[in-house]
Amino acid sequence: MQLLIKNGRLIDPATGYNGVCDIGIDNGKIVEISSSIPVVKGDQLIDASGLIVSPGFIDLHVHLREPGQEHKETIESGARAAVYGGFTSIACMPNTTPVNDNDGITGWIVNRGKEVGLANVFPIAAISMKQESK
């Protein structure tokens, strides 16, 4: 094991679990959840006593502004803020310049998100061309 989170309150909506436990992580994957996992020499230890441990959050409404309005926000700065706040995935609105209204721009945003390599970036495309409601 490489990382051991001890004594955290695990809240997992998928399973309905809500209790204090230890979580063992090896190579980025959860390998054990138990009421008590012994500490092994060399493991990184996080004492989560009094803290909540949960799956990563998803924000379905962010404004990354890239492409075209990078002075406001970039995919990198938005994704960095997301992971800092516990979000593993973000869905970005189409009000960019140019508007995300075609597969070329959508593909560019997806690829840029992968290059940045922080949060998962899911672009939401405009429902009309150039957001003109036509």
The first five atom37 places (N, CA, C, CB, O) and aatype in JSON, in Angstrom:
{
  "aatype": [12, 5, 10, 10, 9, 11, 2, 7, 1, 10, 9, 3, 14, 0, 16, 7, 18, 2, 7, 19, 4, 3, 9, 7, 9, 3, 2, 7, 11, 9, 19, 6, 9, 15, 15, 15, 9, 14, 19, 19, 11, 7, 3, 5, 10, 9, 3, 0, 15, 7, 10, 9, 19, 15, 14, 7, 13, 9, 3, 10, 8, 19, 8, 10, 1, 6, 14, 7, 5, 6, 8, 11, 6, 16, 9, 6, 15, 7, 0, 1, 0, 0, 19, 18, 7, 7, 13, 16, 15, 9, 0, 4, 12, 14, 2, 16, 16, 14, 19, 2, 3, 2, 3, 7, 9, 16, 7, 17, 9, 19, 2, 1, 7, 11, 6, 19, 7, 10, 0, 2, 19, 13, 14, 9, 0, 0, 9, 15, 12, 11, 5, 6, 15, 11],
  "atom_mask": [
    [1, 1, 1, 1, 1],
    [1, 1, 1, 1, 1],
    [1, 1, 1, 1, 1],
    [1, 1, 1, 1, 1],
    [1, 1, 1, 1, 1],
    [1, 1, 1, 1, 1],
    [1, 1, 1, 1, 1],
    [1, 1, 1, 0, 1],
    [1, 1, 1, 1, 1],
    [1, 1, 1, 1, 1],
    [1, 1, 1, 1, 1],
    [1, 1, 1, 1, 1],
    [1, 1, 1, 1, 1],
    [1, 1, 1, 1, 1],
    [1, 1, 1, 1, 1],
    [1, 1, 1, 0, 1],
    [1, 1, 1, 1, 1],
    [1, 1, 1, 1, 1],
    [1, 1, 1, 0, 1],
    [1, 1, 1, 1, 1],
    [1, 1, 1, 1, 1],
    [1, 1, 1, 1, 1],
    [1, 1, 1, 1, 1],
    [1, 1, 1, 0, 1],
    [1, 1, 1, 1, 1],
    [1, 1, 1, 1, 1],
    [1, 1, 1, 1, 1],
    [1, 1, 1, 0, 1],
    [1, 1, 1, 1, 1],
    [1, 1, 1, 1, 1],
    [1, 1, 1, 1, 1],
    [1, 1, 1, 1, 1],
    [1, 1, 1, 1, 1],
    [1, 1, 1, 1, 1],
    [1, 1, 1, 1, 1],
    [1, 1, 1, 1, 1],
    [1, 1, 1, 1, 1],
    [1, 1, 1, 1, 1],
    [1, 1, 1, 1, 1],
    [1, 1, 1, 1, 1],
    [1, 1, 1, 1, 1],
    [1, 1, 1, 0, 1],
    [1, 1, 1, 1, 1],
    [1, 1, 1, 1, 1],
    [1, 1, 1, 1, 1],
    [1, 1, 1, 1, 1],
    [1, 1, 1, 1, 1],
    [1, 1, 1, 1, 1],
    [1, 1, 1, 1, 1],
    [1, 1, 1, 0, 1],
    [1, 1, 1, 1, 1],
    [1, 1, 1, 1, 1],
    [1, 1, 1, 1, 1],
    [1, 1, 1, 1, 1],
    [1, 1, 1, 1, 1],
    [1, 1, 1, 0, 1],
    [1, 1, 1, 1, 1],
    [1, 1, 1, 1, 1],
    [1, 1, 1, 1, 1],
    [1, 1, 1, 1, 1],
    [1, 1, 1, 1, 1],
    [1, 1, 1, 1, 1],
    [1, 1, 1, 1, 1],
    [1, 1, 1, 1, 1],
    [1, 1, 1, 1, 1],
    [1, 1, 1, 1, 1],
    [1, 1, 1, 1, 1],
    [1, 1, 1, 0, 1],
    [1, 1, 1, 1, 1],
    [1, 1, 1, 1, 1],
    [1, 1, 1, 1, 1],
    [1, 1, 1, 1, 1],
    [1, 1, 1, 1, 1],
    [1, 1, 1, 1, 1],
    [1, 1, 1, 1, 1],
    [1, 1, 1, 1, 1],
    [1, 1, 1, 1, 1],
    [1, 1, 1, 0, 1],
    [1, 1, 1, 1, 1],
    [1, 1, 1, 1, 1],
    [1, 1, 1, 1, 1],
    [1, 1, 1, 1, 1],
    [1, 1, 1, 1, 1],
    [1, 1, 1, 1, 1],
    [1, 1, 1, 0, 1],
    [1, 1, 1, 0, 1],
    [1, 1, 1, 1, 1],
    [1, 1, 1, 1, 1],
    [1, 1, 1, 1, 1],
    [1, 1, 1, 1, 1],
    [1, 1, 1, 1, 1],
    [1, 1, 1, 1, 1],
    [1, 1, 1, 1, 1],
    [1, 1, 1, 1, 1],
    [1, 1, 1, 1, 1],
    [1, 1, 1, 1, 1],
    [1, 1, 1, 1, 1],
    [1, 1, 1, 1, 1],
    [1, 1, 1, 1, 1],
    [1, 1, 1, 1, 1],
    [1, 1, 1, 1, 1],
    [1, 1, 1, 1, 1],
    [1, 1, 1, 1, 1],
    [1, 1, 1, 0, 1],
    [1, 1, 1, 1, 1],
    [1, 1, 1, 1, 1],
    [1, 1, 1, 0, 1],
    [1, 1, 1, 1, 1],
    [1, 1, 1, 1, 1],
    [1, 1, 1, 1, 1],
    [1, 1, 1, 1, 1],
    [1, 1, 1, 1, 1],
    [1, 1, 1, 0, 1],
    [1, 1, 1, 1, 1],
    [1, 1, 1, 1, 1],
    [1, 1, 1, 1, 1],
    [1, 1, 1, 0, 1],
    [1, 1, 1, 1, 1],
    [1, 1, 1, 1, 1],
    [1, 1, 1, 1, 1],
    [1, 1, 1, 1, 1],
    [1, 1, 1, 1, 1],
    [1, 1, 1, 1, 1],
    [1, 1, 1, 1, 1],
    [1, 1, 1, 1, 1],
    [1, 1, 1, 1, 1],
    [1, 1, 1, 1, 1],
    [1, 1, 1, 1, 1],
    [1, 1, 1, 1, 1],
    [1, 1, 1, 1, 1],
    [1, 1, 1, 1, 1],
    [1, 1, 1, 1, 1],
    [1, 1, 1, 1, 1],
    [1, 1, 1, 1, 1]
  ],
  "atom_positions": [
    [[0.85, -1.18, 0.0], [0.0, 0.0, 0.0], [0.89, 1.24, 0.0], [-0.96, 0.0, 1.22], [1.99, 1.21, 0.56]],
    [[0.43, 2.32, -0.62], [1.23, 3.54, -0.69], [0.64, 4.68, 0.13], [1.37, 3.97, -2.12], [1.37, 5.53, 0.64]],
    [[-0.67, 4.69, 0.25], [-1.34, 5.77, 0.96], [-2.39, 5.18, 1.88], [-1.98, 6.79, -0.02], [-3.16, 4.31, 1.48]],
    [[-2.4, 5.65, 3.11], [-3.38, 5.18, 4.08], [-4.08, 6.39, 4.7], [-2.71, 4.31, 5.17], [-3.45, 7.23, 5.33]],
    [[-5.38, 6.44, 4.51], [-6.21, 7.49, 5.12], [-6.86, 6.86, 6.33], [-7.29, 8.07, 4.1], [-7.62, 5.9, 6.21]],
    [[-6.58, 7.4, 7.51], [-7.08, 6.81, 8.75], [-8.13, 7.7, 9.4], [-5.93, 6.56, 9.73], [-8.03, 8.93, 9.4]],
    [[-9.13, 7.04, 9.95], [-10.13, 7.65, 10.84], [-10.99, 8.72, 10.2], [-9.44, 8.24, 12.02], [-11.5, 9.6, 10.89]],
    [[-11.17, 8.67, 8.89], [-12.03, 9.64, 8.22], [-13.47, 9.15, 8.16], [0.0, 0.0, 0.0], [-13.72, 7.94, 8.12]],
    [[-14.4, 10.07, 8.14], [-15.81, 9.7, 7.94], [-16.03, 9.56, 6.45], [-16.8, 10.76, 8.58], [-16.03, 10.56, 5.72]],
    [[-16.21, 8.33, 6.0], [-16.44, 8.05, 4.59], [-17.93, 8.22, 4.29], [-15.96, 6.63, 4.21], [-18.77, 7.59, 4.93]],
    [[-18.23, 9.06, 3.33], [-19.61, 9.22, 2.86], [-19.61, 8.83, 1.39], [-20.15, 10.7, 3.07], [-19.0, 9.51, 0.55]],
    [[-20.29, 7.74, 1.08], [-20.33, 7.23, -0.29], [-21.79, 7.05, -0.71], [-19.55, 5.88, -0.42], [-22.41, 6.04, -0.37]],
    [[-22.35, 8.02, -1.45], [-23.75, 7.93, -1.86], [-24.05, 6.7, -2.72], [-24.13, 9.18, -2.62], [-25.17, 6.2, -2.7]],
    [[-23.07, 6.21, -3.47], [-23.31, 5.06, -4.34], [-23.64, 3.8, -3.54], [-22.09, 4.8, -5.21], [-24.45, 2.98, -3.98]],
    [[-23.03, 3.65, -2.37], [-23.27, 2.45, -1.57], [-24.12, 2.74, -0.33], [-21.95, 1.84, -1.14], [-24.61, 1.81, 0.32]],
    [[-24.31, 4.01, -0.02], [-25.05, 4.38, 1.18], [-24.21, 4.32, 2.44], [0.0, 0.0, 0.0], [-24.73, 4.48, 3.54]],
    [[-22.91, 4.1, 2.29], [-22.03, 4.0, 3.46], [-21.8, 5.38, 4.07], [-20.69, 3.35, 3.08], [-21.57, 6.35, 3.36]],
    [[-21.86, 5.44, 5.39], [-21.58, 6.67, 6.12], [-21.02, 6.27, 7.48], [-22.87, 7.56, 6.27], [-21.79, 5.98, 8.4]],
    [[-19.71, 6.25, 7.61], [-19.1, 5.85, 8.87], [-17.61, 6.15, 8.88], [0.0, 0.0, 0.0], [-17.02, 6.46, 7.86]],
    [[-17.03, 6.04, 10.07], [-15.6, 6.29, 10.25], [-14.84, 5.0, 9.88], [-15.27, 6.74, 11.72], [-15.21, 3.91, 10.32]],
    [[-13.79, 5.15, 9.08], [-13.03, 3.98, 8.64], [-11.65, 4.4, 8.17], [-13.78, 3.24, 7.52], [-11.31, 5.59, 8.16]],
    [[-10.86, 3.4, 7.79], [-9.56, 3.6, 7.16], [-9.68, 3.21, 5.7], [-8.44, 2.77, 7.88], [-10.45, 2.32, 5.35]],
    [[-8.91, 3.88, 4.84], [-8.95, 3.61, 3.41], [-7.51, 3.41, 2.93], [-9.65, 4.77, 2.62], [-6.66, 4.28, 3.1]],
    [[-7.26, 2.25, 2.33], [-5.95, 1.95, 1.78], [-5.95, 2.16, 0.28], [0.0, 0.0, 0.0], [-6.84, 1.69, -0.42]],
    [[-4.94, 2.87, -0.21], [-4.83, 3.19, -1.63], [-3.48, 2.73, -2.14], [-5.03, 4.72, -1.88], [-2.44, 3.02, -1.53]],
    [[-3.49, 2.0, -3.26], [-2.26, 1.51, -3.88], [-2.27, 1.88, -5.35], [-2.12, -0.03, -3.69], [-3.21, 1.54, -6.08]],
    [[-1.24, 2.58, -5.79], [-1.15, 3.03, -7.18], [-2.4, 3.79, -7.63], [-0.91, 1.84, -8.1], [-2.88, 3.6, -8.75]],
    [[-2.92, 4.65, -6.76], [-4.06, 5.48, -7.11], [-5.41, 4.8, -7.04], [0.0, 0.0, 0.0], [-6.42, 5.41, -7.38]],
    [[-5.44, 3.54, -6.62], [-6.71, 2.8, -6.56], [-7.0, 2.4, -5.12], [-6.65, 1.54, -7.45], [-6.11, 1.99, -4.38]],
    [[-8.26, 2.54, -4.73], [-8.67, 2.07, -3.4], [-8.61, 0.55, -3.39], [-10.1, 2.59, -3.03], [-9.24, -0.11, -4.22]],
    [[-7.85, 0.0, -2.45], [-7.7, -1.45, -2.38], [-8.31, -2.04, -1.11], [-6.23, -1.82, -2.46], [-8.54, -3.24, -1.02]],
    [[-8.59, -1.18, -0.12], [-9.16, -1.69, 1.13], [-9.88, -0.58, 1.86], [-8.07, -2.32, 2.03], [-9.4, 0.55, 1.95]],
    [[-11.05, -0.92, 2.38], [-11.79, -0.05, 3.28], [-12.15, -0.91, 4.48], [-13.08, 0.59, 2.59], [-12.79, -1.95, 4.34]],
    [[-11.73, -0.47, 5.67], [-11.92, -1.28, 6.86], [-11.99, -0.38, 8.09], [-10.79, -2.32, 7.01], [-11.59, 0.79, 8.05]],
    [[-12.49, -0.95, 9.18], [-12.55, -0.17, 10.42], [-11.17, 0.13, 10.96], [-13.37, -0.91, 11.47], [-10.98, 1.12, 11.68]],
    [[-10.17, -0.73, 10.63], [-8.81, -0.48, 11.08], [-7.83, -1.19, 10.16], [-8.62, -0.94, 12.55], [-7.83, -2.42, 10.07]],
    [[-6.99, -0.42, 9.49], [-5.94, -0.97, 8.65], [-4.61, -0.62, 9.31], [-6.01, -0.41, 7.17], [-4.36, 0.55, 9.61]],
    [[-3.76, -1.61, 9.55], [-2.48, -1.32, 10.2], [-1.56, -0.48, 9.32], [-1.78, -2.61, 10.59], [-1.54, -0.63, 8.09]],
    [[-0.81, 0.4, 9.95], [0.16, 1.25, 9.24], [1.39, 0.41, 8.91], [0.54, 2.51, 10.1], [1.95, -0.28, 9.78]],
    [[1.81, 0.48, 7.64], [3.01, -0.23, 7.2], [4.1, 0.81, 6.95], [2.73, -1.08, 5.91], [3.84, 1.88, 6.4]],
    [[5.31, 0.48, 7.37], [6.44, 1.39, 7.18], [6.57, 1.76, 5.71], [7.76, 0.75, 7.7], [6.52, 0.89, 4.83]],
    [[6.73, 3.05, 5.44], [6.87, 3.53, 4.07], [5.59, 4.09, 3.48], [0.0, 0.0, 0.0], [5.63, 4.82, 2.49]],
    [[4.44, 3.75, 4.09], [3.17, 4.3, 3.59], [3.06, 5.78, 3.94], [1.97, 3.52, 4.17], [3.5, 6.22, 5.01]],
    [[2.46, 6.53, 3.04], [2.11, 7.91, 3.37], [0.83, 7.83, 4.2], [1.9, 8.81, 2.07], [-0.11, 7.14, 3.82]],
    [[0.81, 8.5, 5.33], [-0.32, 8.44, 6.25], [-1.02, 9.78, 6.31], [0.15, 8.01, 7.65], [-0.39, 10.82, 6.48]],
    [[-2.34, 9.75, 6.17], [-3.16, 10.94, 6.35], [-4.12, 10.67, 7.5], [-3.94, 11.33, 5.04], [-4.92, 9.73, 7.43]],
    [[-4.03, 11.47, 8.55], [-4.98, 11.35, 9.66], [-6.18, 12.21, 9.34], [-4.33, 11.76, 11.03], [-6.1, 13.44, 9.39]],
    [[-7.29, 11.58, 9.01], [-8.5, 12.3, 8.62], [-9.5, 12.37, 9.77], [-9.15, 11.63, 7.42], [-10.7, 12.55, 9.54]],
    [[-9.02, 12.25, 11.0], [-9.91, 12.33, 12.16], [-10.68, 13.64, 12.12], [-9.11, 12.22, 13.48], [-10.1, 14.72, 11.98]],
    [[-11.99, 13.55, 12.25], [-12.84, 14.73, 12.24], [-13.11, 15.29, 10.85], [0.0, 0.0, 0.0], [-13.76, 16.33, 10.72]],
    [[-12.62, 14.61, 9.82], [-12.81, 15.07, 8.44], [-13.71, 14.11, 7.67], [-11.46, 15.22, 7.73], [-13.91, 12.97, 8.07]],
    [[-14.24, 14.59, 6.55], [-15.08, 13.78, 5.68], [-14.28, 13.35, 4.47], [-16.36, 14.55, 5.26], [-13.57, 14.16, 3.87]],
    [[-14.39, 12.08, 4.11], [-13.77, 11.53, 2.92], [-14.92, 11.12, 2.0], [-12.8, 10.31, 3.25], [-15.81, 10.37, 2.41]],
    [[-14.89, 11.6, 0.77], [-15.98, 11.28, -0.15], [-15.44, 11.17, -1.57], [-17.1, 12.36, -0.09], [-14.32, 11.6, -1.85]],
    [[-16.23, 10.58, -2.47], [-15.81, 10.59, -3.88], [-15.66, 12.02, -4.36], [-16.82, 9.82, -4.77], [-16.23, 12.94, -3.77]],
    [[-14.9, 12.22, -5.43], [-14.71, 13.55, -5.98], [-16.02, 14.16, -6.44], [0.0, 0.0, 0.0], [-16.91, 13.45, -6.92]],
    [[-16.15, 15.45, -6.28], [-17.36, 16.16, -6.68], [-17.34, 16.47, -8.18], [-17.51, 17.45, -5.88], [-16.29, 16.46, -8.81]],
    [[-18.52, 16.74, -8.72], [-18.68, 17.11, -10.13], [-19.42, 18.43, -10.18], [-19.44, 15.99, -10.94], [-20.5, 18.57, -9.59]],
    [[-18.86, 19.41, -10.87], [-19.52, 20.71, -11.05], [-20.04, 20.77, -12.48], [-18.53, 21.91, -10.76], [-19.27, 20.77, -13.44]],
    [[-21.36, 20.81, -12.61], [-21.99, 20.77, -13.92], [-22.19, 22.13, -14.57], [-23.31, 20.09, -13.82], [-22.83, 22.23, -15.61]],
    [[-21.64, 23.2, -13.96], [-21.84, 24.54, -14.54], [-20.65, 25.42, -14.21], [-23.15, 25.18, -14.01], [-20.66, 26.14, -13.21]],
    [[-19.63, 25.37, -15.07], [-18.48, 26.26, -14.9], [-18.28, 27.07, -16.18], [-17.2, 25.44, -14.56], [-18.71, 26.67, -17.26]],
    [[-17.64, 28.21, -16.03], [-17.33, 29.09, -17.16], [-15.82, 29.18, -17.29], [-17.97, 30.52, -16.97], [-15.17, 29.98, -16.61]],
    [[-15.25, 28.35, -18.16], [-13.8, 28.34, -18.32], [-13.32, 29.43, -19.28], [-13.34, 26.99, -18.82], [-12.18, 29.87, -19.18]],
    [[-14.17, 29.87, -20.19], [-13.92, 30.99, -21.1], [-12.87, 30.74, -22.17], [-13.51, 32.18, -20.31], [-12.7, 31.57, -23.07]],
    [[-12.17, 29.64, -22.1], [-11.21, 29.31, -23.15], [-11.88, 28.35, -24.12], [-9.91, 28.69, -22.56], [-12.45, 27.35, -23.68]],
    [[-11.82, 28.61, -25.41], [-10.97, 29.56, -26.12], [-11.55, 30.97, -26.19], [-10.72, 29.05, -27.5], [-12.76, 31.17, -26.11]],
    [[-10.65, 31.93, -26.34], [-11.01, 33.29, -26.7], [-11.09, 34.32, -25.6], [0.0, 0.0, 0.0], [-10.96, 35.51, -25.88]],
    [[-11.31, 33.9, -24.37], [-11.42, 34.88, -23.28], [-10.51, 34.47, -22.12], [-12.89, 35.0, -22.8], [-10.91, 34.48, -20.96]],
    [[-9.29, 34.12, -22.48], [-8.35, 33.6, -21.5], [-8.0, 34.6, -20.4], [-7.1, 33.18, -22.19], [-7.52, 34.2, -19.34]],
    [[-8.25, 35.88, -20.63], [-7.99, 36.87, -19.58], [-8.96, 36.71, -18.41], [-8.1, 38.29, -20.16], [-8.7, 37.21, -17.31]],
    [[-10.08, 36.01, -18.63], [-11.05, 35.76, -17.56], [-10.78, 34.43, -16.85], [-12.48, 35.77, -18.13], [-10.8, 34.35, -15.62]],
    [[-10.54, 33.38, -17.64], [-10.33, 32.03, -17.09], [-9.79, 31.16, -18.2], [-11.66, 31.43, -16.49], [-10.13, 31.34, -19.36]],
    [[-8.94, 30.21, -17.84], [-8.47, 29.23, -18.81], [-8.9, 27.84, -18.35], [-6.91, 29.3, -18.97], [-9.35, 27.65, -17.22]],
    [[-8.77, 26.9, -19.24], [-9.07, 25.52, -18.86], [-8.14, 25.09, -17.73], [-8.93, 24.55, -20.07], [-8.57, 24.43, -16.79]],
    [[-6.88, 25.47, -17.82], [-5.94, 25.1, -16.76], [-6.28, 25.77, -15.43], [-4.52, 25.47, -17.17], [-6.31, 25.09, -14.4]],
    [[-6.53, 27.06, -15.42], [-6.8, 27.73, -14.13], [-8.12, 27.25, -13.52], [-6.85, 29.26, -14.32], [-8.22, 27.1, -12.31]],
    [[-9.12, 27.0, -14.36], [-10.4, 26.5, -13.86], [-10.3, 25.08, -13.33], [0.0, 0.0, 0.0], [-10.88, 24.75, -12.3]],
    [[-9.56, 24.23, -14.05], [-9.39, 22.85, -13.6], [-8.55, 22.8, -12.33], [-8.73, 22.01, -14.7], [-8.8, 21.98, -11.45]],
    [[-7.55, 23.67, -12.23], [-6.72, 23.72, -11.02], [-7.57, 24.13, -9.81], [-5.54, 24.72, -11.21], [-7.45, 23.54, -8.74]],
    [[-8.42, 25.13, -9.98], [-9.31, 25.55, -8.89], [-10.27, 24.42, -8.52], [-10.09, 26.82, -9.29], [-10.58, 24.22, -7.35]],
    [[-10.74, 23.71, -9.53], [-11.69, 22.61, -9.29], [-11.06, 21.53, -8.41], [-12.15, 21.99, -10.62], [-11.63, 21.16, -7.38]],
    [[-9.89, 21.03, -8.8], [-9.29, 19.96, -8.01], [-8.88, 20.43, -6.62], [-8.07, 19.39, -8.75], [-8.91, 19.66, -5.66]],
    [[-8.51, 21.7, -6.51], [-8.17, 22.24, -5.2], [-9.39, 22.19, -4.28], [-7.65, 23.68, -5.33], [-9.25, 22.01, -3.07]],
    [[-10.57, 22.36, -4.85], [-11.81, 22.32, -4.07], [-12.47, 20.95, -3.96], [0.0, 0.0, 0.0], [-13.57, 20.84, -3.43]],
    [[-11.81, 19.91, -4.47], [-12.35, 18.56, -4.33], [-13.19, 18.09, -5.51], [0.0, 0.0, 0.0], [-13.85, 17.05, -5.42]],
    [[-13.16, 18.83, -6.61], [-13.92, 18.45, -7.8], [-13.02, 17.68, -8.76], [-14.52, 19.7, -8.5], [-11.92, 18.12, -9.09]],
    [[-13.49, 16.52, -9.19], [-12.72, 15.71, -10.13], [-13.17, 15.92, -11.57], [-12.83, 14.25, -9.77], [-12.44, 15.57, -12.5]],
    [[-14.36, 16.48, -11.75], [-14.92, 16.68, -13.1], [-15.67, 18.0, -13.15], [-15.85, 15.51, -13.49], [-16.35, 18.39, -12.19]],
    [[-15.54, 18.68, -14.3], [-16.26, 19.93, -14.5], [-16.87, 19.93, -15.9], [-15.31, 21.16, -14.3], [-16.3, 19.38, -16.84]],
    [[-18.04, 20.55, -16.02], [-18.72, 20.69, -17.31], [-18.76, 22.18, -17.64], [-20.18, 20.07, -17.27], [-19.38, 22.97, -16.93]],
    [[-18.1, 22.55, -18.75], [-17.95, 23.97, -19.07], [-19.01, 24.44, -20.07], [-16.55, 24.25, -19.62], [-19.34, 23.75, -21.03]],
    [[-19.52, 25.61, -19.79], [-20.55, 26.24, -20.62], [-19.98, 26.66, -21.97], [-21.15, 27.45, -19.9], [-18.77, 26.84, -22.11]],
    [[-20.85, 26.82, -22.97], [-20.39, 27.09, -24.34], [-20.11, 28.55, -24.66], [-21.39, 26.58, -25.28], [-19.77, 28.86, -25.8]],
    [[-20.26, 29.46, -23.69], [-20.1, 30.88, -24.0], [-18.63, 31.28, -24.06], [-20.83, 31.72, -22.97], [-18.13, 32.05, -23.23]],
    [[-17.97, 30.74, -25.06], [-16.57, 31.05, -25.35], [-16.53, 31.83, -26.66], [-15.7, 29.73, -25.43], [-17.56, 32.06, -27.29]],
    [[-15.33, 32.24, -27.05], [-15.17, 32.98, -28.3], [-14.11, 32.28, -29.14], [-14.79, 34.47, -28.04], [-12.92, 32.46, -28.87]],
    [[-14.47, 31.5, -30.12], [-15.82, 31.31, -30.66], [-16.67, 30.4, -29.76], [-15.74, 30.73, -32.07], [-16.16, 29.67, -28.92]],
    [[-17.97, 30.49, -29.97], [-18.93, 29.68, -29.22], [-18.66, 28.2, -29.49], [-20.4, 30.06, -29.6], [-18.33, 27.81, -30.61]],
    [[-18.81, 27.4, -28.47], [-18.67, 25.95, -28.63], [-19.96, 25.41, -29.27], [-18.39, 25.23, -27.25], [-20.87, 24.95, -28.59]],
    [[-20.01, 25.5, -30.61], [-21.21, 25.07, -31.34], [-20.9, 24.08, -32.46], [-21.93, 26.27, -31.91], [-21.73, 23.84, -33.33]],
    [[-19.68, 23.5, -32.43], [-19.35, 22.5, -33.46], [-18.32, 21.53, -32.91], [-18.82, 23.2, -34.75], [-17.67, 21.78, -31.9]],
    [[-18.18, 20.4, -33.63], [-17.31, 19.34, -33.13], [-15.83, 19.75, -33.08], [-17.47, 18.12, -33.99], [-15.08, 19.19, -32.28]],
    [[-15.41, 20.68, -33.91], [-14.02, 21.13, -33.88], [-13.68, 21.82, -32.57], [0.0, 0.0, 0.0], [-12.64, 21.53, -31.96]],
    [[-14.53, 22.71, -32.13], [-14.27, 23.43, -30.87], [-14.45, 22.49, -29.69], [-15.22, 24.66, -30.72], [-13.66, 22.5, -28.75]],
    [[-15.49, 21.66, -29.75], [-15.69, 20.69, -28.67], [-14.47, 19.79, -28.54], [-16.96, 19.84, -28.93], [-13.99, 19.56, -27.43]],
    [[-13.97, 19.29, -29.66], [-12.78, 18.44, -29.63], [-11.56, 19.15, -29.09], [0.0, 0.0, 0.0], [-10.77, 18.57, -28.36]],
    [[-11.41, 20.42, -29.46], [-10.29, 21.21, -28.96], [-10.35, 21.33, -27.44], [-10.27, 22.61, -29.61], [-9.34, 21.16, -26.76]],
    [[-11.54, 21.61, -26.89], [-11.7, 21.74, -25.44], [-11.39, 20.41, -24.75], [-13.15, 22.21, -25.09], [-10.7, 20.39, -23.73]],
    [[-11.91, 19.32, -25.29], [-11.63, 17.99, -24.71], [-10.13, 17.73, -24.7], [-12.36, 16.88, -25.51], [-9.58, 17.32, -23.67]],
    [[-9.46, 17.97, -25.83], [-8.01, 17.72, -25.91], [-7.23, 18.63, -24.98], [-7.53, 17.92, -27.33], [-6.26, 18.19, -24.35]],
    [[-7.63, 19.89, -24.87], [-6.94, 20.82, -23.98], [-7.09, 20.37, -22.53], [-7.48, 22.26, -24.15], [-6.14, 20.43, -21.75]],
    [[-8.28, 19.9, -22.17], [-8.5, 19.38, -20.82], [-7.59, 18.2, -20.52], [0.0, 0.0, 0.0], [-7.07, 18.08, -19.42]],
    [[-7.41, 17.32, -21.51], [-6.53, 16.17, -21.33], [-5.07, 16.61, -21.21], [-6.68, 15.18, -22.49], [-4.32, 16.05, -20.42]],
    [[-4.67, 17.62, -21.99], [-3.29, 18.15, -21.89], [-3.02, 18.71, -20.5], [-3.06, 19.25, -22.96], [-1.96, 18.49, -19.93]],
    [[-3.99, 19.44, -19.97], [-3.84, 20.04, -18.64], [-3.72, 18.94, -17.59], [-5.03, 20.97, -18.32], [-2.89, 19.03, -16.68]],
    [[-4.54, 17.89, -17.72], [-4.4, 16.71, -16.88], [-4.79, 16.88, -15.42], [0.0, 0.0, 0.0], [-4.23, 16.2, -14.56]],
    [[-5.71, 17.75, -15.12], [-6.13, 17.95, -13.74], [-7.51, 17.33, -13.53], [-6.14, 19.46, -13.37], [-7.62, 16.15, -13.22]],
    [[-8.56, 18.1, -13.71], [-9.93, 17.59, -13.61], [-10.38, 17.08, -14.98], [-10.91, 18.68, -13.08], [-9.84, 17.49, -16.0]],
    [[-11.36, 16.18, -14.99], [-12.01, 15.81, -16.25], [-12.78, 17.02, -16.74], [-12.94, 14.55, -16.07], [-13.52, 17.63, -15.96]],
    [[-12.63, 17.38, -18.01], [-13.32, 18.53, -18.58], [-14.34, 18.03, -19.6], [-12.3, 19.54, -19.24], [-13.98, 17.41, -20.6]],
    [[-15.61, 18.31, -19.33], [-16.7, 17.91, -20.21], [-17.35, 19.16, -20.79], [-17.75, 17.04, -19.45], [-18.06, 19.87, -20.09]],
    [[-17.11, 19.44, -22.07], [-17.71, 20.64, -22.67], [-19.2, 20.43, -22.94], [-16.99, 21.0, -23.97], [-19.63, 19.36, -23.35]],
    [[-19.96, 21.48, -22.69], [-21.38, 21.5, -23.03], [-21.5, 22.4, -24.25], [-22.28, 22.02, -21.82], [-21.12, 23.57, -24.22]],
    [[-22.04, 21.85, -25.32], [-22.15, 22.61, -26.57], [-23.39, 23.49, -26.57], [-22.19, 21.65, -27.78], [-24.37, 23.21, -25.88]],
    [[-23.32, 24.57, -27.35], [-24.47, 25.46, -27.51], [-25.58, 24.72, -28.24], [-24.07, 26.75, -28.29], [-25.32, 23.88, -29.1]],
    [[-26.81, 25.03, -27.89], [-27.97, 24.39, -28.53], [-28.27, 25.02, -29.89], [-29.21, 24.49, -27.62], [-28.97, 24.42, -30.71]],
    [[-27.75, 26.22, -30.13], [-27.94, 26.87, -31.43], [-26.6, 27.42, -31.9], [-29.01, 28.01, -31.34], [-25.71, 27.68, -31.09]],
    [[-26.47, 27.6, -33.19], [-25.23, 28.13, -33.75], [-25.01, 29.56, -33.23], [-25.26, 28.1, -35.31], [-25.93, 30.39, -33.26]],
    [[-23.8, 29.84, -32.77], [-23.38, 31.15, -32.26], [-24.27, 31.65, -31.11], [-23.39, 32.16, -33.38], [-24.28, 32.84, -30.81]],
    [[-25.0, 30.75, -30.48], [-25.91, 31.07, -29.38], [-26.92, 32.14, -29.79], [-25.12, 31.54, -28.14], [-27.25, 33.04, -29.01]],
    [[-27.41, 32.04, -31.02], [-28.35, 33.03, -31.54], [-29.81, 32.6, -31.41], [-28.03, 33.31, -32.99], [-30.7, 33.27, -31.93]],
    [[-30.05, 31.48, -30.73], [-31.42, 30.99, -30.51], [-32.2, 30.73, -31.79], [-32.17, 31.97, -29.67], [-33.43, 30.85, -31.82]],
    [[-31.49, 30.37, -32.85], [-32.15, 30.06, -34.12], [-32.08, 28.59, -34.38], [-31.52, 30.83, -35.29], [-32.58, 28.12, -35.41]]
  ]
}
